[in-house]
Short mmCIF file of C-alpha atoms in Angstrom, two decimals:
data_model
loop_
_atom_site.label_atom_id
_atom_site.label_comp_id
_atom_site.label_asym_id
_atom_site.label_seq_id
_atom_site.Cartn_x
_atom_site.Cartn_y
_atom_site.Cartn_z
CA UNK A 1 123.47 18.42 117.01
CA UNK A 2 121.30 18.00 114.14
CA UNK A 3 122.09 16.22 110.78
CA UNK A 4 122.89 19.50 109.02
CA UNK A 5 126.68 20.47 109.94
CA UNK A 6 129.99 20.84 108.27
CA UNK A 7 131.47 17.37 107.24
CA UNK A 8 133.89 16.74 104.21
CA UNK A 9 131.10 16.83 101.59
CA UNK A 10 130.08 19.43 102.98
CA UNK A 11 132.15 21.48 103.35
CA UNK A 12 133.06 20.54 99.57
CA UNK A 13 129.75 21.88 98.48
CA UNK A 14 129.87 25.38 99.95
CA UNK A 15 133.62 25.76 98.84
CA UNK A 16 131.99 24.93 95.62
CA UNK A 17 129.08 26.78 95.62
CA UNK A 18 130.96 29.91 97.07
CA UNK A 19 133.61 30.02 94.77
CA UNK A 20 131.01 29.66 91.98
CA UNK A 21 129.22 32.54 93.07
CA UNK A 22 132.79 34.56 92.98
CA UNK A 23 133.54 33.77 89.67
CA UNK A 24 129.95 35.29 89.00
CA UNK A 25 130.63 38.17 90.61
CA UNK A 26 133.70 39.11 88.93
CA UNK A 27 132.61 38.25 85.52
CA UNK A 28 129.60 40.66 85.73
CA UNK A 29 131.58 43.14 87.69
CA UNK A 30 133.39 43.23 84.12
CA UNK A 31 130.98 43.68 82.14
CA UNK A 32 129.27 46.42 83.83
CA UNK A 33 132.29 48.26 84.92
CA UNK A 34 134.28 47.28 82.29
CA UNK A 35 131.94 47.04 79.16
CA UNK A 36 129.33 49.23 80.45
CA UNK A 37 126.54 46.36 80.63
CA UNK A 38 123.14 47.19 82.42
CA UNK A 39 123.19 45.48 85.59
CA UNK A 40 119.61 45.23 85.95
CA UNK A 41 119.08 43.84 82.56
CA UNK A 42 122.37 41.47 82.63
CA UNK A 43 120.72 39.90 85.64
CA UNK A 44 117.26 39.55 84.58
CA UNK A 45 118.71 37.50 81.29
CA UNK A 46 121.67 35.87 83.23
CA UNK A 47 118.12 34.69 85.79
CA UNK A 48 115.56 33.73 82.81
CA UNK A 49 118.02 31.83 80.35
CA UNK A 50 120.28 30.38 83.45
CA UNK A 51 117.00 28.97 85.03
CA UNK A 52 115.52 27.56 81.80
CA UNK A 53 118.89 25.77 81.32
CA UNK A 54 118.65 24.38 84.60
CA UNK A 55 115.18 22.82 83.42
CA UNK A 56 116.57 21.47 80.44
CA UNK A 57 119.34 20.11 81.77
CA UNK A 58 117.03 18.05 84.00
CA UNK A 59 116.07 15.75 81.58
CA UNK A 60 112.99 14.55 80.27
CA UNK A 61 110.11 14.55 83.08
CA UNK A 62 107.41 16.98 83.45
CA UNK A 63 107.96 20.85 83.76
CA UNK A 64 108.39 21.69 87.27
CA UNK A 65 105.00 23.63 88.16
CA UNK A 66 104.96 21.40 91.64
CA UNK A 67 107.94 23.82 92.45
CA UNK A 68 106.08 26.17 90.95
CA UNK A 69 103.13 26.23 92.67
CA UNK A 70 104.93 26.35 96.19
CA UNK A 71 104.73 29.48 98.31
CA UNK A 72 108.48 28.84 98.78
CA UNK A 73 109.82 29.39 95.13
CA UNK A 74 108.14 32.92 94.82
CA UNK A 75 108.96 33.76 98.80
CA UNK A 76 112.63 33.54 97.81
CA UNK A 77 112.09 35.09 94.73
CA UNK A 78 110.79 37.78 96.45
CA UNK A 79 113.66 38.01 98.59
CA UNK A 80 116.24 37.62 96.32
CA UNK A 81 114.52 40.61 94.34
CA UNK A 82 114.69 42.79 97.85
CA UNK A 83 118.47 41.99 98.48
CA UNK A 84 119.32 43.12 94.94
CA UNK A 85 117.75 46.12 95.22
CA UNK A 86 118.62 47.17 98.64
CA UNK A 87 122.33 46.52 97.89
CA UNK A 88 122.40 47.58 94.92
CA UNK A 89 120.57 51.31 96.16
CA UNK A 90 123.22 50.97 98.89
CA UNK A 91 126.10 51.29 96.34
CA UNK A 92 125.12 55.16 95.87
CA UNK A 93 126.39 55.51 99.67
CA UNK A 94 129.17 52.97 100.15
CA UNK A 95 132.11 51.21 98.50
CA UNK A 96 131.78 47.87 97.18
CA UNK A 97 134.60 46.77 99.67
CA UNK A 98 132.24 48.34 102.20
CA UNK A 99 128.81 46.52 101.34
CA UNK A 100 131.02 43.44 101.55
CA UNK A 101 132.00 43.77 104.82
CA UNK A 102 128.01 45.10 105.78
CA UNK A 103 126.65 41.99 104.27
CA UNK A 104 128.24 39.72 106.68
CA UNK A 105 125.43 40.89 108.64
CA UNK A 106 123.53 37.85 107.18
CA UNK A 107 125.86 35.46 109.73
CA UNK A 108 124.15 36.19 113.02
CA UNK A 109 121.03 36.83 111.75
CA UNK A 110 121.34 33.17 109.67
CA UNK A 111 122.31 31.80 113.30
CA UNK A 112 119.39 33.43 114.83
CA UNK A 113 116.89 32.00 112.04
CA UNK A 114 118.35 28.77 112.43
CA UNK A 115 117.76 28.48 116.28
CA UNK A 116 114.28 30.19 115.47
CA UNK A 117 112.76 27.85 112.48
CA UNK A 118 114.84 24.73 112.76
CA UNK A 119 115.78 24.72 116.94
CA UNK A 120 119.25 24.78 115.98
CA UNK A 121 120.12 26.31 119.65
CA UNK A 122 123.22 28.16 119.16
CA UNK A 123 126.39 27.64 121.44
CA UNK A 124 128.86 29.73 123.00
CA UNK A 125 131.40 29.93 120.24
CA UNK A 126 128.28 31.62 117.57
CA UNK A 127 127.40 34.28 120.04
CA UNK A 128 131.37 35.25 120.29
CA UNK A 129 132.01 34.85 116.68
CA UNK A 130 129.32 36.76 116.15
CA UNK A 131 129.96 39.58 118.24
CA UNK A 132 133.57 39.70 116.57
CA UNK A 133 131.43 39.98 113.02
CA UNK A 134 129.31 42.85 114.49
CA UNK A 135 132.39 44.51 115.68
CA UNK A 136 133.77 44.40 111.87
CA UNK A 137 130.22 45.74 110.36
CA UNK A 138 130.18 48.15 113.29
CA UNK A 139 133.94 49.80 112.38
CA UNK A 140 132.69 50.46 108.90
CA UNK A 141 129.06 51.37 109.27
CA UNK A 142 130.36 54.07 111.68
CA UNK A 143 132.75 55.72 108.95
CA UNK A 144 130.05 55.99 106.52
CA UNK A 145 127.61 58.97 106.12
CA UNK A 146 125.22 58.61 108.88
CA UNK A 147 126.84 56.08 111.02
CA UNK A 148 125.25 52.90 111.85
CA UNK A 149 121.84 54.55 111.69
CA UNK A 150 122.89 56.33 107.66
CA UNK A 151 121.01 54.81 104.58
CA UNK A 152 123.47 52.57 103.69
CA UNK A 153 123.70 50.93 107.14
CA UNK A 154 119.95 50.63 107.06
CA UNK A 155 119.75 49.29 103.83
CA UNK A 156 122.20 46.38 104.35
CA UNK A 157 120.20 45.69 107.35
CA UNK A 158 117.34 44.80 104.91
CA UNK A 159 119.90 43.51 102.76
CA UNK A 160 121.32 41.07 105.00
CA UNK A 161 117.81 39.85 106.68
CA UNK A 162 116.60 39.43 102.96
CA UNK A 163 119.51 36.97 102.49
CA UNK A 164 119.66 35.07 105.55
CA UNK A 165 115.69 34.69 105.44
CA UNK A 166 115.78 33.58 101.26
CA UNK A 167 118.58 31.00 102.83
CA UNK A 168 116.20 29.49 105.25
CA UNK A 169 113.48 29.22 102.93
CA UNK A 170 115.81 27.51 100.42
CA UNK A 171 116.40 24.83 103.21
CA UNK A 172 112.41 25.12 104.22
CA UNK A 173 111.33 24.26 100.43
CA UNK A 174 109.74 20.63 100.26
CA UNK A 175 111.81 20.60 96.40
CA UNK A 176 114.83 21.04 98.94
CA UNK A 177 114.47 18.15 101.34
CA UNK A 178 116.24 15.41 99.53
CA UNK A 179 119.02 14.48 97.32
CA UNK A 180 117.50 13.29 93.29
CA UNK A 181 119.90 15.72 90.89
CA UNK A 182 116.70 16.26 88.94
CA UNK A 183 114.40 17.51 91.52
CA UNK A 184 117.10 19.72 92.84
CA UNK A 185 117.82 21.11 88.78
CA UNK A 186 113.75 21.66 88.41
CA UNK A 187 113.78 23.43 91.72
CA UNK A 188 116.59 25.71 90.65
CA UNK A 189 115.15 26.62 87.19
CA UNK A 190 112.05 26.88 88.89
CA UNK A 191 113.07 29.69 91.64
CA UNK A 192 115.35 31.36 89.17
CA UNK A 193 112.17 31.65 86.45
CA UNK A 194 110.23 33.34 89.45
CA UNK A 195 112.90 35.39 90.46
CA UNK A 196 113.20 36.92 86.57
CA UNK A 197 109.44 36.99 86.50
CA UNK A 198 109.14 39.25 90.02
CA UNK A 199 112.16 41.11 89.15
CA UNK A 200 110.31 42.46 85.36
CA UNK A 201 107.41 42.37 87.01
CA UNK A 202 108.98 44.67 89.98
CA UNK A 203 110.83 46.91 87.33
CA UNK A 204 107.59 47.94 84.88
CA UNK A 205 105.71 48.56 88.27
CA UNK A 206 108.42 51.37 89.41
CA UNK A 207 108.86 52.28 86.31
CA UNK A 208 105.03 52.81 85.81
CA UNK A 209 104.48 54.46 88.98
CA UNK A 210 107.64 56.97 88.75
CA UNK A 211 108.90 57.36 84.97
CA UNK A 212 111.33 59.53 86.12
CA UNK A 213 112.82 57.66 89.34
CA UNK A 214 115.66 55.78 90.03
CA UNK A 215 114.44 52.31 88.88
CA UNK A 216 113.21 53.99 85.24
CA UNK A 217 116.62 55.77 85.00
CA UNK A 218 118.35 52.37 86.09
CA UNK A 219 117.08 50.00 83.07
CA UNK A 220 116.46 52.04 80.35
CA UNK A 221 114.49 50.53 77.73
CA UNK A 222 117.50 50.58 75.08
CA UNK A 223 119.66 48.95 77.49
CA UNK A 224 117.59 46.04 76.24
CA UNK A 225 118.85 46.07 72.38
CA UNK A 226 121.99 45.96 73.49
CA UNK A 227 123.08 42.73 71.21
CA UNK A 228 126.29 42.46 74.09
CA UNK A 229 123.81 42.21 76.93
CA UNK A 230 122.00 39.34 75.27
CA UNK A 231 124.85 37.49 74.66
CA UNK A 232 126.71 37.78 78.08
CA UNK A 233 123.87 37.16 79.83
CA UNK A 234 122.80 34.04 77.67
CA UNK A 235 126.62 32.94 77.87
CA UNK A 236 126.80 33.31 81.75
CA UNK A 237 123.53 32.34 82.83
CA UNK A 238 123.79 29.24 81.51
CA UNK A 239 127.37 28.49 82.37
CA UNK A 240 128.09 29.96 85.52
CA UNK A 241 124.79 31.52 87.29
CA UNK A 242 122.50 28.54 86.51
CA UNK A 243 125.15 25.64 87.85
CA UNK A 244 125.91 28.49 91.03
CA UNK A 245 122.45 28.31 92.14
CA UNK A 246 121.89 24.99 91.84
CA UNK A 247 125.32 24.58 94.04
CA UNK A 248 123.74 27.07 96.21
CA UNK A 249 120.63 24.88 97.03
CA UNK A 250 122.88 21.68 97.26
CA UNK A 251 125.43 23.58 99.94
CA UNK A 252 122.08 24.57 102.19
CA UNK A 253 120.60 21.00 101.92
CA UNK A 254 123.90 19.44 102.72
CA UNK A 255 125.45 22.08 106.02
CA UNK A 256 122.30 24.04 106.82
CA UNK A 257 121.40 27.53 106.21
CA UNK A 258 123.18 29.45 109.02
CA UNK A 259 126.42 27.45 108.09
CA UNK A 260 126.02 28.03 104.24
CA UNK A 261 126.14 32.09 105.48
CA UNK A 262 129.55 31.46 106.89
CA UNK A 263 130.99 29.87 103.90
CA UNK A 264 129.76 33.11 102.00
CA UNK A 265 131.68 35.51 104.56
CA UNK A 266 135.00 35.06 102.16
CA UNK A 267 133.13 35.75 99.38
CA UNK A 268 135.05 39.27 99.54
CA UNK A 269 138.36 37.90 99.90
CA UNK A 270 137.19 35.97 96.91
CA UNK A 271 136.11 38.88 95.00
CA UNK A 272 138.88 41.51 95.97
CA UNK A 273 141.57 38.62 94.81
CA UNK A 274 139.38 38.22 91.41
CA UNK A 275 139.36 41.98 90.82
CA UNK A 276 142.83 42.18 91.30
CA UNK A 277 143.41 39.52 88.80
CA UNK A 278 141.01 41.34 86.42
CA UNK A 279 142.94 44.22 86.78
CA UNK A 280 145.99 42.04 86.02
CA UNK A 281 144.90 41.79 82.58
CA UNK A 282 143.48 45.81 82.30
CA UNK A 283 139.79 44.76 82.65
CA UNK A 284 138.70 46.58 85.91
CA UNK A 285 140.62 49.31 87.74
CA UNK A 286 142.57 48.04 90.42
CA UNK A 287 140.74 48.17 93.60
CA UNK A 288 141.21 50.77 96.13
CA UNK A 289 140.70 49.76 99.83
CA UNK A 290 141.09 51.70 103.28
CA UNK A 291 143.03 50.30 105.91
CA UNK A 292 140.10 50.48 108.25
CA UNK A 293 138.18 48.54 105.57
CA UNK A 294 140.61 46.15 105.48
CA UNK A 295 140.59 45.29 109.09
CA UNK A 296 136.74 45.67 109.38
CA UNK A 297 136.31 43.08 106.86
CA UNK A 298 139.38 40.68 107.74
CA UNK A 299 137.33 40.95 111.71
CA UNK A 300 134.28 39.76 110.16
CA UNK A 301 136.11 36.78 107.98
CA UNK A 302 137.86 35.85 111.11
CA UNK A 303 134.44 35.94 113.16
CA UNK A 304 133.25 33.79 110.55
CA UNK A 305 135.51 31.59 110.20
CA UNK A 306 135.81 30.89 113.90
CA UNK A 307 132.27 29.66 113.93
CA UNK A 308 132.74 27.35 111.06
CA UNK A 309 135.76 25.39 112.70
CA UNK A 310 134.82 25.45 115.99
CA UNK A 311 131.21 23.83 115.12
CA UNK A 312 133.24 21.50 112.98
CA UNK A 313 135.70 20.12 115.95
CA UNK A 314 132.30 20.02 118.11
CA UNK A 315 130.84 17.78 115.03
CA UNK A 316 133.74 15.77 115.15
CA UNK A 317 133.68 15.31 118.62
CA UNK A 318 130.71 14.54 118.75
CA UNK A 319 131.17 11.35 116.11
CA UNK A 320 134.55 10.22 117.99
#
């Protein structure tokens, strides 16, 4: 087995970095359901300011163009781009519950990356907690509008192999590879930067191209002097979306890419108990949820979640 695996600090990091990116979730599922925020331009603020913060809080030393200037940092730019927009165009087709359950599609193609780029062969216990996984995404794909060949099943297909492929490059990067705080901080302002950069830079080309087409009628330009969206997405860019990616980066270095992926399966559960709690306090609607949603999604949690212990008792084993 290779040095990447779950371990106590470890596992510590992707509990971190997962619940991190579930506080994120909720918060901005708030504001844009709750206080009618633009998405688009919530995340593109919540990306720029977050990813200068990260910079700054760095420290002294030069600015990071070495991360810069990598391939990697605008490759998972790129990607991270392509999985917001594909799920996000999937959420004109499907529940949020249900692109939650359809984005665990990112576990065996993670495992299948891994064994691909690193020769992280997987064993037995992947390919059946996998399968279990499939069998979750399968029960809900099929009860959406075209079945598990509709646009939204298609889309989270592109969705999920954006993901899983951005989380293998985030373990590829050279910035990546070791363990200095301030090398991993300059690589994280440095991707999010990019990622702002490529996401304006993918918005004014749509918008260009098609005035009147679902990206132009998506971020209008007075969504932008909105005084709210400025200050939310200053406010949570620096204090939760900046610190989430940098956890993000630390979790992949630490367990690997493909076991990062699993830890992110419970992101719904995470989410769904963080809505509920919002709705506690009369900021969201309570959410609404299908019984065969339900199951689909607790089928792929429990797929994931078999992988990630039983490669942990092999680990253990293994150092016995």
């Amino acid at each position: 087995m290779s040095e990447h695996g779950f371990n106590s600090r470890g596992l510590s990091a992707v509990v971190t970095a997962v619940v991190s990116w579930g506080v994120l979730i909720v918060i901005s599922r708030v504001l844009v359901a709750g206080y009618g925020l633009n998405p688009w331009v919530l995340s593109f603020i919540q990306m720029a300011v977050g990813g200068a913060a990260m910079i700054v809080a760095a420290g002294p030393g030069r600015f990071p163009l070495k991360a810069m200037r990598h391939p990697h940092t605008w490759v998972y730019g790129s990607l991270r781009v392509l999985t917001a927009a594909t799920l996000t165009a999937a959420l004109a087709y499907a529940t949020s519950a249900e692109i939650s359950v359809l984005s665990a599609l990112f576990i065996p193609i993670g495992i299948l990356l891994a064994w691909g780029l690193f020769g992280r062969r997987p064993g037995p216990a992947d390919a059946l907690g996998s399968l279990v996984v499939l069998a979750g995404i399968a029960g809900v794909a099929a009860g959406l509008p075209g079945g598990l060949l509709g646009t939204a099943a298609t889309l989270m297909v592109i969705s999920a192999g954006a993901t899983a492929l951005g989380t293998a490059i985030a373990e590829m990067h050279p910035e990546n590879r070791g363990d200095d705080r301030k090398t991993r901080l300059r690589l994280t302002g440095a991707a999010m930067l990019a990622t702002a950069v490529l996401m304006l830079a993918a918005a004014m080309a749509a918008s260009h191209l098609d005035p009147d087409g679902l990206v132009a009628a998506h971020v209008p330009l007075e969504a932008a002097a909105d005084p709210r969206v400025w200050i939310a997405g200053v406010l949570v860019g620096v204090l939760v979306r900046g610190p989430s990616t940098y956890f993000t980066f630390r979790a992949i270095r630490l367990v690997g890419s493909e076991n990062y992926l699993m830890g992110v399966a419970l992101m719904p559960a995470l989410n769904l108990s963080g809505e509920f709690l919002a709705a506690s306090f009369g900021l969201l609607p309570a959410p609404a949820l299908s019984g065969a949603t339900l199951a689909a999604g607790a089928l792929g949690i429990a797929g994931a979640v078999a992988i990630a212990t039983l490669r942990w008792r092999a680990r253990a084993a293994q150092a016995a």
